[in-house]
Short mmCIF file of N, CA and C in Angstrom, two decimals:
data_model
loop_
_atom_site.label_atom_id
_atom_site.label_comp_id
_atom_site.label_asym_id
_atom_site.label_seq_id
_atom_site.Cartn_x
_atom_site.Cartn_y
_atom_site.Cartn_z
N MET A 46 21.09 -4.55 -38.11
CA MET A 46 21.27 -3.48 -38.29
C MET A 46 22.49 -1.85 -37.11
N ALA A 47 23.23 -1.68 -38.59
CA ALA A 47 23.81 -0.57 -38.17
C ALA A 47 23.49 0.89 -38.64
N SER A 48 23.65 1.54 -37.63
CA SER A 48 23.29 3.12 -37.19
C SER A 48 24.29 3.88 -36.59
N ASP A 49 24.07 4.91 -36.74
CA ASP A 49 25.32 6.83 -36.43
C ASP A 49 24.22 6.91 -35.31
N MET A 50 25.03 7.44 -34.22
CA MET A 50 24.57 8.27 -33.29
C MET A 50 22.16 9.23 -34.01
N SER A 51 22.57 9.72 -34.61
CA SER A 51 21.88 10.09 -35.50
C SER A 51 20.13 9.34 -34.92
N HIS A 52 20.46 8.07 -35.36
CA HIS A 52 19.17 7.23 -35.55
C HIS A 52 18.76 6.52 -34.71
N ILE A 53 19.70 6.19 -33.78
CA ILE A 53 19.59 6.02 -32.12
C ILE A 53 18.31 6.91 -30.92
N SER A 54 17.17 5.59 -30.99
CA SER A 54 16.42 6.40 -29.71
C SER A 54 16.73 4.89 -29.49
N LYS A 55 15.51 4.52 -27.89
CA LYS A 55 15.04 3.40 -27.20
C LYS A 55 13.89 2.86 -28.02
N SER A 56 13.01 4.05 -28.64
CA SER A 56 12.04 3.23 -29.65
C SER A 56 12.73 2.50 -30.32
N PHE A 57 14.01 3.51 -31.46
CA PHE A 57 13.94 2.30 -32.83
C PHE A 57 14.42 1.49 -32.45
N VAL A 58 15.46 1.25 -31.12
CA VAL A 58 16.36 -0.46 -30.57
C VAL A 58 15.27 -1.09 -30.21
N LYS A 59 14.12 -1.19 -29.14
CA LYS A 59 12.75 -1.93 -29.18
C LYS A 59 12.54 -2.27 -30.54
N GLN A 60 12.11 -1.88 -31.19
CA GLN A 60 11.44 -1.33 -32.18
C GLN A 60 12.18 -3.20 -33.07
N LEU A 61 13.55 -2.19 -33.76
CA LEU A 61 14.05 -3.94 -34.25
C LEU A 61 14.57 -5.05 -33.56
N HIS A 62 15.09 -5.02 -32.59
CA HIS A 62 14.96 -6.04 -31.10
C HIS A 62 13.76 -6.70 -31.37
N SER A 63 12.31 -5.83 -31.72
CA SER A 63 10.44 -7.00 -31.72
C SER A 63 11.77 -7.87 -33.26
N MET A 64 11.21 -7.22 -33.86
CA MET A 64 12.00 -8.27 -35.41
C MET A 64 12.97 -9.16 -35.05
N LYS A 65 13.94 -8.85 -33.85
CA LYS A 65 15.19 -9.80 -33.78
C LYS A 65 16.10 -9.80 -34.75
N VAL A 66 16.50 -8.46 -34.75
CA VAL A 66 17.62 -7.40 -35.61
C VAL A 66 18.56 -7.06 -34.67
N LYS A 67 19.42 -7.49 -34.36
CA LYS A 67 20.22 -6.76 -33.99
C LYS A 67 21.13 -5.14 -34.19
N VAL A 68 21.67 -4.60 -32.95
CA VAL A 68 21.20 -3.25 -32.98
C VAL A 68 23.07 -2.30 -32.79
N PHE A 69 23.88 -2.59 -34.23
CA PHE A 69 24.83 -1.52 -33.87
C PHE A 69 25.61 -0.59 -34.18
N VAL A 70 26.07 0.04 -33.33
CA VAL A 70 26.68 1.95 -33.93
C VAL A 70 27.25 2.72 -33.75
N ASP A 71 28.29 3.38 -34.43
CA ASP A 71 29.17 3.63 -34.79
C ASP A 71 29.25 4.72 -33.67
N GLU A 72 30.04 4.94 -33.09
CA GLU A 72 30.03 6.01 -32.04
C GLU A 72 30.47 6.96 -32.98
N SER A 73 29.73 8.42 -32.69
CA SER A 73 30.12 9.77 -32.81
C SER A 73 31.35 10.37 -32.59
N GLU A 74 31.33 10.20 -31.25
CA GLU A 74 32.33 11.35 -30.34
C GLU A 74 33.80 10.68 -30.47
N ASP A 75 33.88 12.19 -30.48
CA ASP A 75 36.29 11.58 -30.51
C ASP A 75 36.60 12.46 -29.53
N ASP A 76 35.32 13.41 -28.72
CA ASP A 76 36.83 13.85 -27.98
C ASP A 76 37.05 12.68 -26.28
N PRO A 77 38.33 12.47 -25.99
CA PRO A 77 38.01 11.58 -25.18
C PRO A 77 37.12 11.65 -23.75
N GLU A 78 37.24 12.96 -23.66
CA GLU A 78 36.34 13.56 -21.93
C GLU A 78 35.05 12.89 -22.29
N LYS A 79 34.35 12.74 -23.57
CA LYS A 79 33.21 12.28 -23.65
C LYS A 79 32.45 11.00 -24.16
N TRP A 80 33.55 9.89 -23.79
CA TRP A 80 33.70 8.59 -24.31
C TRP A 80 31.93 8.10 -23.50
N HIS A 81 32.13 7.86 -22.19
CA HIS A 81 32.12 7.25 -21.03
C HIS A 81 30.73 7.87 -21.07
N GLN A 82 30.33 8.89 -21.18
CA GLN A 82 29.60 9.80 -21.51
C GLN A 82 27.97 9.04 -22.96
N GLU A 83 28.81 9.00 -24.17
CA GLU A 83 28.47 8.32 -25.36
C GLU A 83 27.67 6.53 -24.84
N TRP A 84 29.36 6.39 -24.70
CA TRP A 84 29.07 4.81 -24.53
C TRP A 84 27.76 4.54 -23.32
N SER A 85 27.75 5.18 -22.14
CA SER A 85 26.78 4.31 -20.76
C SER A 85 25.33 4.62 -22.05
N LYS A 86 24.75 6.10 -22.92
CA LYS A 86 24.04 6.46 -23.59
C LYS A 86 23.77 5.43 -24.32
N LEU A 87 24.61 4.55 -24.71
CA LEU A 87 24.14 3.91 -26.03
C LEU A 87 23.80 1.89 -25.36
N LEU A 88 24.38 2.37 -24.56
CA LEU A 88 24.21 0.83 -23.58
C LEU A 88 22.70 0.78 -22.43
N SER A 89 22.98 2.22 -22.74
CA SER A 89 20.81 2.41 -21.61
C SER A 89 20.03 2.29 -22.65
N LEU A 90 20.28 2.36 -23.82
CA LEU A 90 19.42 1.73 -25.03
C LEU A 90 19.11 0.79 -25.18
N GLY A 91 19.46 0.02 -25.28
CA GLY A 91 20.13 -0.82 -25.09
C GLY A 91 21.08 -1.97 -26.65
N VAL A 92 21.69 -0.80 -27.09
CA VAL A 92 22.54 -1.14 -28.37
C VAL A 92 23.17 -2.61 -28.39
N ASP A 93 22.73 -3.49 -29.16
CA ASP A 93 24.00 -4.70 -28.89
C ASP A 93 25.52 -4.73 -29.73
N GLY A 94 25.62 -3.43 -30.17
CA GLY A 94 27.57 -3.70 -30.20
C GLY A 94 27.39 -2.31 -30.44
N ILE A 95 29.22 -1.43 -30.11
CA ILE A 95 29.68 -0.50 -30.21
C ILE A 95 30.61 -0.09 -31.22
N GLN A 96 30.88 0.13 -32.20
CA GLN A 96 31.56 0.64 -33.28
C GLN A 96 32.44 1.05 -32.60
N THR A 97 33.87 1.10 -32.74
CA THR A 97 34.72 2.64 -31.76
C THR A 97 36.29 2.04 -31.90
N ASP A 98 36.84 3.24 -32.82
CA ASP A 98 37.75 3.38 -33.09
C ASP A 98 39.40 3.44 -31.35
N GLN A 99 38.24 3.02 -30.40
CA GLN A 99 38.76 3.12 -28.69
C GLN A 99 38.69 1.13 -28.70
N PRO A 100 38.93 0.70 -28.79
CA PRO A 100 38.61 -1.28 -28.65
C PRO A 100 38.99 -1.35 -27.10
N LYS A 101 39.94 -0.65 -26.99
CA LYS A 101 40.80 -1.02 -25.34
C LYS A 101 39.84 -0.37 -23.97
N ALA A 102 39.35 1.14 -24.36
CA ALA A 102 38.87 2.25 -23.34
C ALA A 102 37.34 1.25 -23.50
N LEU A 103 36.69 0.91 -24.28
CA LEU A 103 35.47 0.53 -24.10
C LEU A 103 35.75 -0.70 -23.23
N LEU A 104 36.09 -1.06 -23.00
CA LEU A 104 36.17 -2.60 -23.29
C LEU A 104 36.80 -2.25 -20.73
N GLU A 105 37.32 -1.76 -20.95
CA GLU A 105 37.98 -1.36 -19.93
C GLU A 105 36.89 -0.41 -19.69
N PHE A 106 36.13 0.39 -19.89
CA PHE A 106 35.01 1.22 -19.51
C PHE A 106 33.78 0.10 -19.07
N ILE A 107 33.12 -1.33 -20.21
CA ILE A 107 32.32 -2.13 -19.85
C ILE A 107 32.76 -2.50 -18.27
N SER A 108 34.28 -2.72 -18.35
CA SER A 108 34.30 -4.35 -17.02
C SER A 108 34.35 -2.96 -16.18
N SER A 109 34.00 -1.50 -15.74
CA SER A 109 34.37 -1.37 -14.76
C SER A 109 32.48 -0.84 -14.71
N ILE A 110 31.80 -0.49 -15.27
CA ILE A 110 30.57 -0.67 -15.23
C ILE A 110 30.41 -1.73 -14.31
N GLU A 111 30.50 -3.41 -15.17
CA GLU A 111 29.93 -4.30 -14.28
C GLU A 111 30.44 -4.86 -13.23
N ASN A 112 31.40 -3.87 -13.15
CA ASN A 112 32.41 -4.23 -11.23
C ASN A 112 31.91 -3.42 -9.80
N GLN A 113 30.90 -2.63 -10.42
CA GLN A 113 29.89 -1.78 -9.25
C GLN A 113 28.84 -2.37 -8.42
#
């Protein structure tokens, strides 16, 4: 299931996961200052993937939080 930020909630993700559906989200934030906040929110909701125009920055962010 692909969605944008306006439809994502923890209950939405949980419901789809209960049906064995993976959830991918297209990020909505264009402001680099807010990317980490949006990515943190999406990861905390349990999404399976984040579509971004900034893959290197996203991978660096994920790596940094895994190493904490």
